[in-house]
CSV table of C-alpha atoms and ligand atoms in Angstrom, one decimal:
chain,number,residue,atom,x,y,z
A,18,MET,CA,-4.6,27.5,17.6
A,19,LYS,CA,-2.2,26.1,14.7
A,20,ILE,CA,-1.3,27.8,11.5
A,21,ILE,CA,0.2,26.4,8.4
A,22,THR,CA,2.1,29.0,6.4
A,23,GLY,CA,4.2,29.3,3.3
A,24,GLY,CA,2.8,26.4,1.4
A,25,MET,CA,1.2,26.2,-1.8
A,26,VAL,CA,-2.4,24.7,-0.5
A,27,TYR,CA,-4.6,22.5,-2.9
A,28,TYR,CA,-8.0,24.3,-2.3
A,29,ASN,CA,-10.9,24.7,-4.8
A,30,GLY,CA,-9.4,22.7,-7.4
A,31,GLU,CA,-6.0,24.6,-7.6
A,32,LEU,CA,-2.6,25.4,-5.9
A,33,GLN,CA,-2.8,28.6,-3.9
A,34,ASN,CA,-0.6,30.4,-1.6
A,35,LEU,CA,-2.9,30.2,1.6
A,36,ASP,CA,-2.5,29.5,5.3
A,37,ILE,CA,-4.5,26.9,6.9
A,38,LEU,CA,-5.9,27.6,10.3
A,39,ILE,CA,-6.4,24.6,12.5
A,40,ASP,CA,-8.3,24.4,16.0
A,41,LYS,CA,-8.0,21.1,17.6
A,42,GLU,CA,-8.8,18.3,15.0
A,43,SER,CA,-10.4,20.5,12.5
A,44,ILE,CA,-9.7,23.2,9.7
A,45,ILE,CA,-11.4,26.3,10.7
A,46,GLY,CA,-9.8,28.9,8.1
A,47,ILE,CA,-8.2,28.9,4.8
A,48,GLY,CA,-7.0,32.4,3.7
A,49,LYS,CA,-4.4,34.9,5.0
A,50,PHE,CA,-4.3,35.1,8.7
A,51,SER,CA,-2.1,37.0,11.4
A,52,LEU,CA,0.5,34.7,12.7
A,53,ASP,CA,0.3,36.0,16.3
A,54,GLY,CA,-0.5,33.9,19.2
A,55,LYS,CA,-0.5,30.8,16.9
A,56,GLU,CA,1.7,27.7,16.9
A,57,ILE,CA,3.5,28.1,13.2
A,58,ILE,CA,3.7,25.2,11.0
A,59,ASP,CA,6.1,26.3,8.2
A,60,ALA,CA,5.5,24.9,4.9
A,61,THR,CA,7.6,27.1,2.4
A,62,GLY,CA,8.4,25.6,-0.8
A,63,LEU,CA,6.1,22.7,-0.2
A,64,MET,CA,2.8,21.5,-1.9
A,65,ILE,CA,0.0,20.7,0.7
A,66,LEU,CA,-2.4,18.1,-0.4
A,67,PRO,CA,-5.3,16.4,1.4
A,68,GLY,CA,-4.4,13.1,3.3
A,69,GLY,CA,-4.8,10.0,1.0
A,70,ILE,CA,-7.2,7.3,1.6
A,71,ASP,CA,-6.3,3.8,0.8
A,72,MET,CA,-9.7,1.8,0.7
A,73,HIS,CA,-8.0,-1.7,0.2
A,74,VAL,CA,-5.3,-2.8,2.4
A,75,HIS,CA,-4.7,-6.3,4.3
A,76,PHE,CA,-3.3,-5.7,7.6
A,77,ASN,CA,-3.6,-9.3,8.6
A,78,ASP,CA,-4.3,-8.2,12.2
A,79,PRO,CA,-5.2,-10.4,14.4
A,80,GLY,CA,-4.2,-13.8,13.4
A,81,PHE,CA,-1.2,-13.2,10.5
A,82,THR,CA,0.9,-10.6,12.3
A,83,ASP,CA,4.1,-12.2,11.2
A,84,ARG,CA,2.9,-10.8,7.8
A,85,GLU,CA,1.8,-7.4,9.0
A,86,ASP,CA,0.4,-5.6,11.9
A,87,PHE,CA,-1.7,-2.6,12.4
A,88,GLU,CA,1.6,-0.7,13.7
A,89,THR,CA,3.8,-1.4,10.8
A,90,GLY,CA,1.1,-1.1,8.4
A,91,THR,CA,-0.3,2.3,9.6
A,92,LYS,CA,3.2,3.4,10.0
A,93,ALA,CA,3.8,2.9,6.4
A,94,ALA,CA,0.7,4.5,5.5
A,95,ILE,CA,1.4,7.8,7.2
A,96,SER,CA,5.1,7.9,5.8
A,97,SER,CA,3.7,7.7,2.5
A,98,GLY,CA,0.8,10.4,2.9
A,99,ILE,CA,-2.0,8.1,3.6
A,100,THR,CA,-4.3,9.3,6.5
A,101,THR,CA,-7.1,6.8,6.4
A,102,ILE,CA,-7.2,3.1,5.4
A,103,VAL,CA,-9.9,0.6,5.2
A,104,ASP,CA,-9.0,-2.8,6.3
A,105,MET,CA,-10.3,-6.2,4.5
A,106,PRO,CA,-12.2,-8.6,6.6
A,107,CYS,CA,-10.7,-11.9,5.1
A,108,THR,CA,-7.0,-12.3,6.0
A,109,SER,CA,-7.1,-11.9,9.7
A,110,ILE,CA,-8.4,-14.5,12.3
A,111,PRO,CA,-11.1,-14.2,13.1
A,112,GLN,CA,-12.6,-13.1,9.9
A,113,VAL,CA,-14.9,-10.3,10.4
A,114,LYS,CA,-18.1,-11.8,9.5
A,115,ASN,CA,-20.2,-11.0,12.6
A,116,LYS,CA,-20.3,-8.3,15.4
A,117,GLU,CA,-18.3,-10.2,18.0
A,118,ASN,CA,-15.3,-10.8,15.4
A,119,LEU,CA,-15.7,-7.1,14.5
A,120,TYR,CA,-14.8,-6.3,18.1
A,121,ILE,CA,-12.1,-8.9,18.7
A,122,LYS,CA,-10.2,-6.9,15.6
A,123,PHE,CA,-10.9,-3.7,16.8
A,124,ASN,CA,-9.6,-4.5,20.6
A,125,SER,CA,-6.5,-6.1,18.8
A,126,ILE,CA,-5.7,-3.0,16.7
A,127,LYS,CA,-7.2,-0.1,18.6
A,128,ASN,CA,-3.7,0.6,20.5
A,129,LYS,CA,-1.5,-0.1,17.6
A,130,ALA,CA,-3.1,2.1,14.8
A,131,LEU,CA,-1.1,5.6,13.9
A,132,CYS,CA,-3.6,6.5,11.2
A,133,ASP,CA,-7.4,6.6,11.0
A,134,TYR,CA,-9.0,3.4,9.7
A,135,ALA,CA,-12.3,1.7,8.8
A,136,PHE,CA,-13.5,-1.7,8.3
A,137,TYR,CA,-14.9,-3.9,5.8
A,138,GLY,CA,-17.4,-6.7,6.9
A,139,GLY,CA,-17.6,-10.0,5.2
A,140,ILE,CA,-20.3,-12.0,3.9
A,141,THR,CA,-19.5,-15.3,2.1
A,142,GLY,CA,-21.4,-18.2,0.0
A,143,ASP,CA,-22.3,-20.2,3.0
A,144,MET,CA,-24.0,-17.5,4.9
A,145,VAL,CA,-26.2,-16.8,1.8
A,146,ARG,CA,-26.9,-20.4,1.7
A,147,ASP,CA,-28.0,-20.5,5.5
A,148,SER,CA,-29.9,-17.4,5.0
A,149,ASN,CA,-27.8,-15.9,7.6
A,150,PHE,CA,-28.3,-11.9,6.8
A,151,LYS,CA,-28.5,-11.1,10.7
A,152,ASP,CA,-24.8,-10.7,11.0
A,153,LEU,CA,-24.6,-8.5,8.0
A,154,ILE,CA,-27.2,-6.2,9.2
A,155,GLU,CA,-25.8,-6.1,12.8
A,156,LEU,CA,-22.0,-5.3,11.3
A,157,TYR,CA,-23.5,-2.7,9.1
A,158,ASP,CA,-25.3,-1.3,12.1
A,159,GLU,CA,-22.0,-1.3,14.3
A,160,GLY,CA,-20.5,0.9,11.5
A,161,VAL,CA,-18.6,-1.3,9.0
A,162,ILE,CA,-18.0,0.9,5.8
A,163,GLY,CA,-19.3,-1.9,3.3
A,164,PHE,CA,-19.1,-5.7,2.6
A,165,LYS,CA,-16.2,-7.5,0.8
A,166,ILE,CA,-17.3,-10.3,-1.6
A,167,TYR,CA,-15.5,-12.5,-3.8
A,168,GLY,CA,-16.4,-14.0,-7.4
A,169,TYR,CA,-13.5,-16.4,-7.0
A,170,SER,CA,-11.8,-16.6,-3.5
A,171,SER,CA,-8.5,-18.2,-2.6
A,172,ALA,CA,-8.6,-17.2,0.9
A,173,PRO,CA,-9.1,-20.0,3.3
A,174,TYR,CA,-12.8,-20.1,5.2
A,175,TYR,CA,-13.9,-17.2,3.2
A,176,GLU,CA,-15.9,-18.7,0.5
A,177,GLN,CA,-16.9,-16.8,-2.7
A,178,LEU,CA,-20.4,-16.1,-3.7
A,179,SER,CA,-21.9,-18.0,-6.7
A,180,TYR,CA,-23.9,-15.9,-9.2
A,181,GLY,CA,-27.0,-17.5,-7.5
A,182,GLU,CA,-26.0,-16.5,-4.1
A,183,MET,CA,-25.1,-13.1,-5.3
A,184,TYR,CA,-28.3,-12.5,-7.2
A,185,GLU,CA,-30.3,-13.7,-4.1
A,186,LEU,CA,-28.3,-11.5,-1.6
A,187,PHE,CA,-28.8,-8.2,-3.8
A,188,SER,CA,-32.5,-9.0,-4.4
A,189,LEU,CA,-33.1,-9.4,-0.8
A,190,LEU,CA,-31.2,-6.1,0.3
A,191,LYS,CA,-32.2,-4.4,-2.7
A,192,LYS,CA,-33.9,-1.3,-0.8
A,193,GLU,CA,-30.8,-0.7,1.4
A,194,ASP,CA,-27.9,1.8,0.5
A,195,ILE,CA,-25.1,-0.8,1.4
A,196,LEU,CA,-21.7,-0.8,-0.4
A,197,PHE,CA,-20.5,-4.2,-1.8
A,198,THR,CA,-16.9,-4.5,-2.9
A,199,ILE,CA,-16.3,-7.5,-5.1
A,200,HIS,CA,-13.2,-9.3,-6.2
A,201,ALA,CA,-14.3,-9.7,-9.5
A,202,GLU,CA,-13.1,-12.8,-11.1
A,203,ASP,CA,-15.3,-15.7,-12.5
A,204,TYR,CA,-15.3,-18.8,-10.5
A,205,SER,CA,-15.9,-21.2,-13.2
A,206,ILE,CA,-13.4,-19.8,-15.6
A,207,ILE,CA,-10.5,-19.8,-13.0
A,208,THR,CA,-11.4,-23.2,-11.4
A,209,HIS,CA,-11.1,-24.7,-15.0
A,210,PHE,CA,-7.9,-23.2,-16.1
A,211,MET,CA,-6.3,-23.4,-12.8
A,212,GLU,CA,-6.8,-27.2,-12.5
A,213,LYS,CA,-5.6,-27.5,-16.1
A,214,VAL,CA,-2.6,-25.4,-15.7
A,215,LYS,CA,-1.5,-27.3,-12.5
A,216,LYS,CA,-1.6,-30.6,-14.4
A,217,ASP,CA,0.4,-29.1,-17.2
A,218,LYS,CA,4.1,-29.5,-16.1
A,219,LYS,CA,5.3,-27.6,-18.9
A,220,LEU,CA,4.0,-24.3,-17.8
A,221,LYS,CA,5.9,-22.4,-15.1
A,222,GLY,CA,6.1,-19.1,-13.2
A,223,GLY,CA,4.5,-16.1,-14.5
A,224,GLU,CA,3.2,-17.9,-17.7
A,225,ALA,CA,1.6,-20.4,-15.6
A,226,TRP,CA,-0.1,-17.5,-13.6
A,227,ILE,CA,-1.4,-15.8,-16.5
A,228,LYS,CA,-3.0,-18.8,-18.1
A,229,ALA,CA,-4.5,-19.8,-14.7
A,230,ARG,CA,-6.1,-16.4,-14.3
A,231,PRO,CA,-7.5,-15.4,-17.7
A,232,TYR,CA,-8.2,-12.0,-18.8
A,233,LEU,CA,-11.9,-12.7,-19.5
A,234,ALA,CA,-12.5,-13.9,-16.1
A,235,GLU,CA,-12.8,-10.3,-15.0
A,236,PRO,CA,-15.1,-8.7,-17.3
A,237,VAL,CA,-17.6,-11.6,-17.1
A,238,CYS,CA,-17.8,-11.3,-13.2
A,239,VAL,CA,-18.1,-7.4,-13.6
A,240,TRP,CA,-20.8,-7.9,-16.2
A,241,ASN,CA,-22.9,-10.5,-14.0
A,242,SER,CA,-22.4,-8.8,-10.7
A,243,SER,CA,-23.1,-5.3,-11.8
A,244,ARG,CA,-26.1,-6.7,-13.8
A,245,PHE,CA,-27.6,-8.1,-10.4
A,246,ILE,CA,-27.0,-4.6,-8.6
A,247,LYS,CA,-29.0,-2.9,-11.5
A,248,ASP,CA,-32.4,-2.1,-10.2
A,249,THR,CA,-31.5,-2.1,-6.6
A,250,ASN,CA,-30.6,0.8,-4.3
A,251,LEU,CA,-27.2,-0.9,-3.5
A,252,ARG,CA,-23.8,0.2,-4.4
A,253,LEU,CA,-21.2,-2.1,-6.2
A,254,HIS,CA,-17.3,-1.2,-6.2
A,255,ILE,CA,-15.0,-3.2,-8.1
A,256,ALA,CA,-11.9,-3.8,-6.3
A,257,HIS,CA,-8.6,-3.8,-8.1
A,258,ILE,CA,-9.9,-3.6,-11.6
A,259,SER,CA,-7.4,-4.9,-14.2
A,260,THR,CA,-8.8,-5.0,-17.7
A,261,SER,CA,-9.9,-2.3,-19.8
A,262,GLU,CA,-12.8,-4.4,-20.9
A,263,GLY,CA,-14.2,-4.6,-17.2
A,264,VAL,CA,-13.9,-0.9,-17.0
A,265,LYS,CA,-16.0,-0.5,-20.2
A,266,ILE,CA,-18.6,-2.5,-18.6
A,267,VAL,CA,-18.4,-0.2,-15.3
A,268,LYS,CA,-18.7,2.9,-17.8
A,269,GLU,CA,-21.8,1.4,-19.4
A,270,ARG,CA,-23.3,0.6,-16.2
A,271,LYS,CA,-22.8,4.2,-14.8
A,272,GLU,CA,-24.2,5.4,-18.1
A,273,GLU,CA,-27.6,3.1,-17.2
A,274,GLY,CA,-27.5,4.8,-13.7
A,275,VAL,CA,-26.2,1.9,-11.6
A,276,LYS,CA,-24.4,2.8,-8.3
A,277,ILE,CA,-21.1,1.4,-9.4
A,278,SER,CA,-17.5,2.5,-8.8
A,279,CYS,CA,-14.1,1.0,-9.1
A,280,GLU,CA,-10.3,1.2,-8.0
A,281,ALA,CA,-7.0,0.4,-9.7
A,282,THR,CA,-4.0,-0.3,-7.9
A,283,PRO,CA,-0.6,1.1,-8.7
A,284,HIS,CA,0.8,-2.3,-10.0
A,285,HIS,CA,-2.1,-2.8,-12.7
A,286,LEU,CA,-1.3,0.8,-13.7
A,287,LEU,CA,2.4,0.5,-13.8
A,288,LEU,CA,3.3,-3.4,-14.2
A,289,THR,CA,2.8,-5.9,-17.2
A,290,TYR,CA,2.8,-9.5,-17.9
A,291,GLU,CA,6.7,-9.0,-18.7
A,292,ASP,CA,7.3,-7.9,-15.2
A,293,LEU,CA,5.6,-11.0,-14.0
A,294,ILE,CA,7.4,-13.4,-15.9
A,295,SER,CA,10.7,-12.0,-15.2
A,296,ASN,CA,9.9,-11.5,-11.5
A,297,PRO,CA,6.9,-13.7,-10.3
A,298,LYS,CA,7.9,-13.7,-6.6
A,299,LEU,CA,7.3,-9.8,-6.3
A,300,THR,CA,4.8,-9.5,-9.1
A,301,LYS,CA,2.3,-12.3,-8.6
A,302,THR,CA,-0.9,-10.9,-7.6
A,303,SER,CA,-4.7,-11.7,-8.3
A,304,PRO,CA,-6.1,-10.6,-10.8
A,305,PRO,CA,-2.6,-10.6,-12.6
A,306,VAL,CA,-1.1,-7.6,-14.2
A,307,ARG,CA,-1.8,-7.3,-18.0
A,308,CYS,CA,-0.2,-6.3,-21.4
A,309,ILE,CA,1.2,-2.8,-22.0
A,310,GLU,CA,-1.7,-1.4,-24.2
A,311,ASN,CA,-4.3,-2.5,-21.3
A,312,LYS,CA,-2.2,-0.6,-18.7
A,313,GLU,CA,-2.1,2.5,-20.7
A,314,LEU,CA,-5.9,2.4,-21.2
A,315,LEU,CA,-6.3,2.0,-17.6
A,316,TRP,CA,-4.6,5.4,-17.1
A,317,LYS,CA,-6.9,7.1,-19.8
A,318,TYR,CA,-9.8,5.6,-18.0
A,319,LEU,CA,-8.5,6.9,-14.5
A,320,GLU,CA,-7.9,10.4,-16.2
A,321,LYS,CA,-11.7,10.3,-17.8
A,322,GLY,CA,-13.2,9.5,-14.2
A,323,VAL,CA,-14.3,6.0,-15.1
A,324,ILE,CA,-11.9,4.6,-12.8
A,325,ASP,CA,-12.8,6.3,-9.6
A,326,CYS,CA,-9.8,5.7,-7.4
A,327,VAL,CA,-6.4,4.0,-6.6
A,328,ALA,CA,-6.0,1.7,-3.7
A,329,SER,CA,-3.0,-0.6,-2.9
A,330,ASP,CA,-4.6,-3.8,-2.1
A,331,HIS,CA,-1.6,-4.1,0.0
A,332,PHE,CA,-0.6,-7.5,1.3
A,333,SER,CA,2.5,-8.3,2.7
A,334,GLY,CA,3.5,-12.1,2.8
A,335,GLU,CA,6.4,-13.5,5.1
A,336,TRP,CA,9.4,-13.6,2.4
A,337,LYS,CA,11.1,-16.7,3.3
A,338,LYS,CA,8.0,-18.8,3.9
A,339,GLU,CA,5.3,-17.3,1.6
A,340,LYS,CA,7.2,-15.4,-1.3
A,341,ASP,CA,10.6,-17.1,-1.7
A,342,GLN,CA,9.1,-20.1,-3.6
A,343,GLU,CA,9.9,-21.5,-6.8
A,344,ASN,CA,6.6,-23.0,-7.7
A,345,ILE,CA,4.2,-20.0,-8.5
A,346,PHE,CA,1.3,-21.6,-7.1
A,347,LYS,CA,3.2,-21.8,-3.8
A,348,ILE,CA,4.0,-18.1,-3.9
A,349,ALA,CA,1.7,-15.9,-1.8
A,350,SER,CA,-0.4,-13.4,-4.0
A,351,GLY,CA,0.0,-10.0,-3.4
A,352,ILE,CA,2.1,-6.9,-3.4
A,353,SER,CA,3.5,-4.7,-0.4
A,354,GLY,CA,2.5,-1.4,-1.5
A,355,ILE,CA,1.3,0.9,1.2
A,356,ASP,CA,4.6,2.6,1.8
A,357,ILE,CA,4.7,4.1,-1.7
A,358,ILE,CA,1.3,4.5,-3.2
A,359,PHE,CA,0.9,8.1,-2.7
A,360,PRO,CA,4.2,9.4,-3.9
A,361,LEU,CA,4.4,6.6,-6.8
A,362,ILE,CA,1.1,7.9,-8.1
A,363,PHE,CA,1.8,11.4,-7.7
A,364,SER,CA,5.3,10.8,-9.7
A,365,GLU,CA,3.9,8.5,-12.4
A,366,GLY,CA,0.6,10.1,-12.7
A,367,VAL,CA,1.1,13.9,-12.1
A,368,ILE,CA,4.8,14.6,-12.8
A,369,LYS,CA,4.8,12.2,-15.9
A,370,LYS,CA,1.4,14.2,-17.2
A,371,ARG,CA,-0.7,11.1,-17.2
A,372,ILE,CA,-3.3,12.5,-14.9
A,373,SER,CA,-3.8,16.2,-13.8
A,374,LEU,CA,-3.2,17.4,-10.2
A,375,LYS,CA,-7.0,17.8,-9.8
A,376,LYS,CA,-7.5,14.2,-10.9
A,377,PHE,CA,-4.8,13.1,-8.5
A,378,VAL,CA,-6.4,14.6,-5.4
A,379,GLU,CA,-9.8,13.2,-6.9
A,380,VAL,CA,-8.6,9.5,-7.1
A,381,MET,CA,-6.4,9.5,-3.9
A,382,CYS,CA,-8.6,11.4,-1.5
A,383,GLU,CA,-12.1,12.8,-2.7
A,384,ASN,CA,-13.3,9.9,-4.4
A,385,PRO,CA,-12.7,7.2,-1.8
A,386,ALA,CA,-14.1,9.6,0.9
A,387,LYS,CA,-17.4,9.7,-1.3
A,388,ILE,CA,-17.6,6.0,-2.0
A,389,LEU,CA,-17.0,5.1,1.7
A,390,LYS,CA,-19.3,7.9,2.8
A,391,ILE,CA,-16.9,9.5,5.1
A,392,ASN,CA,-16.6,12.7,3.0
A,393,LYS,CA,-18.2,15.1,5.9
A,394,ASN,CA,-14.9,14.9,7.7
A,395,LYS,CA,-12.4,13.2,5.2
A,396,GLY,CA,-11.0,13.5,1.6
A,397,GLY,CA,-10.3,17.2,1.0
A,398,ILE,CA,-9.0,20.4,2.5
A,399,ASP,CA,-12.1,22.5,3.6
A,400,ILE,CA,-13.5,24.4,6.5
A,401,TRP,CA,-14.7,22.0,9.1
A,402,LYS,CA,-13.1,18.9,7.7
A,403,ASP,CA,-10.5,17.0,9.6
A,404,ALA,CA,-7.1,18.6,9.3
A,405,ASP,CA,-5.4,15.6,7.2
A,406,LEU,CA,-2.7,17.0,5.2
A,407,VAL,CA,0.3,16.0,3.4
A,408,PHE,CA,3.3,18.2,2.7
A,409,ILE,CA,5.2,17.3,-0.6
A,410,ASP,CA,8.6,18.5,-1.8
A,411,ILE,CA,8.1,18.0,-5.5
A,412,LYS,CA,11.6,18.9,-6.4
A,413,ARG,CA,12.9,15.9,-4.3
A,414,LYS,CA,13.9,12.9,-6.4
A,415,TRP,CA,14.5,9.6,-4.6
A,416,LYS,CA,14.7,6.1,-5.3
A,417,ILE,CA,12.3,3.2,-4.0
A,418,LYS,CA,14.2,0.7,-1.7
A,419,GLY,CA,11.9,-2.3,0.0
A,420,GLU,CA,14.3,-2.4,2.8
A,421,LYS,CA,13.4,1.1,3.8
A,422,PHE,CA,9.4,0.3,4.1
A,423,TYR,CA,7.9,0.6,7.4
A,424,SER,CA,5.7,-2.3,6.4
A,425,LYS,CA,6.8,-6.1,7.4
A,426,GLY,CA,7.0,-6.7,3.5
A,427,LYS,CA,10.1,-5.0,2.9
A,428,TYR,CA,10.3,-6.1,-1.0
A,429,THR,CA,8.8,-4.4,-4.0
A,430,PRO,CA,8.5,-4.8,-7.6
A,431,PHE,CA,9.1,-1.2,-8.0
A,432,GLU,CA,12.8,-1.6,-6.6
A,433,ASN,CA,14.8,1.4,-7.6
A,434,TYR,CA,12.0,3.2,-9.3
A,435,GLU,CA,12.7,6.7,-9.5
A,436,VAL,CA,10.2,9.0,-7.8
A,437,PHE,CA,9.6,12.7,-8.2
A,438,GLY,CA,8.1,14.3,-5.0
A,439,LYS,CA,8.7,13.3,-1.4
A,440,VAL,CA,6.3,13.1,1.6
A,441,ILE,CA,8.1,15.6,4.0
A,442,LYS,CA,5.2,15.8,6.7
A,443,THR,CA,1.9,14.0,7.3
A,444,ILE,CA,-0.8,15.6,9.6
A,445,LEU,CA,-3.8,13.8,10.8
A,446,ARG,CA,-6.4,15.7,12.6
A,447,GLY,CA,-4.4,18.6,13.3
A,448,GLU,CA,-1.5,16.7,14.7
A,449,ILE,CA,1.9,16.3,12.9
A,450,VAL,CA,2.1,12.4,13.0
A,451,PHE,CA,5.1,11.8,10.7
A,452,ASP,CA,8.1,14.1,9.7
A,453,GLU,CA,10.8,13.3,7.4
A,454,ASN,CA,13.4,14.1,9.9
A,455,ARG,CA,11.9,13.3,13.1
A,456,GLY,CA,10.1,10.1,12.3
A,457,PHE,CA,6.8,9.1,14.0
A,458,LEU,CA,5.5,11.7,16.3
A,459,VAL,CA,2.4,9.9,17.9
A,460,GLU,CA,2.0,6.4,19.3
A,461,GLY,CA,-0.1,3.5,18.2
A,462,GLY,CA,-3.7,4.2,19.2
A,463,PHE,CA,-3.7,7.8,18.0
A,464,GLY,CA,-5.6,6.5,14.9
A,465,LYS,CA,-9.5,6.6,15.3
A,466,TRP,CA,-12.4,4.1,14.0
A,467,ILE,CA,-13.9,6.2,11.2
A,468,LYS,CA,-17.4,5.1,10.6
A,469,ARG,CA,-20.0,6.2,7.8
A,470,ASP,CA,-21.3,9.6,7.9
A,471,SER,CA,-24.8,9.5,9.4
B,106,ZN,ZN1,-7.4,-7.4,-1.4
């Protein structure tokens, strides 16, 4: 049996000086206990929070492992306090659109993962047109957490759903309790402006990207997709929401009783058009970052609980080939963020008083577990839950340096950002998996596939 003692534990909504008793993988006691005969983990002076859950990453494995693989991606995760990730189905080969491909992915990554993981399955426009719903049902039965769909897709061979296809899909499955996570940008708006901007030789860099992916493309797609999910039993989650107008629609739908949630990314919460214009290689992402007023509204909606969680949308492109390009349309879209999400949001959110500590734990740990339906064992510090814990030294100040990332994407728009609070140790299912001084203490393969609670 292990005992964590001396730390300030986030329990029942507040920090308390308590011990945590761990037997094998689970927490079996929170309180004050005798240390006799137990393996002691000293947490004196440290804050103990539940392990973070990042419900949106692209680890590209198998198929694009020059960009990222499950070993580098999950090392980056646990070094930054993330103990569970959910991998997207669209940026690996083969794409996870049927059961066979799900197991090709699982067999490729199972001996590499250092943190726990879940999978999204995929459904695309061509599958709906072919009335291929058998693969979706099989994937769900195998334990994928939900399905990723696109309103506008730039991923090759991963076709978006037209509104007609979305409407048909949701109507057919309306009795099921299935999670659909949508990249919500309107196809018609983006196709039109993308073509126009590409022809206009005067527009370049970040300015061209802003014009090609207009603000209204998001609220229009949020409104439509959430309208189709209304009156069904399905759940809709808006990935990387970037516009305050999109969030307002989510709020209204919630008030109507629609089962809808949304996530914001660190870059949409912290970066603006100015960053994109001055540094397009590092800041280009879809949807684009927005204006300063919009970004501050996202924080307000996060604190109010309208935005349910924070996810990195981690994507690491190869620097020379995919990022270091002059033409904005040739730069791979996406930001390498899994190494810093937890401490960055802690510092910018809690330390800078934009959100409370309680809200931080909700958006980084509790809410993702609830949305993903894995909260029986994940997402909090409580008896019988997995002992997934992060030790933070809130007195430590440090600077973000892309070259120190464990991810293969060793670059970041947050270069030299000052962060208050450092992850000192990460514990996953009762085992210390990362220690600031000793490095990684488990091998690839320690991470487990997490399925929905039954
Ligand atoms: Zn993504």
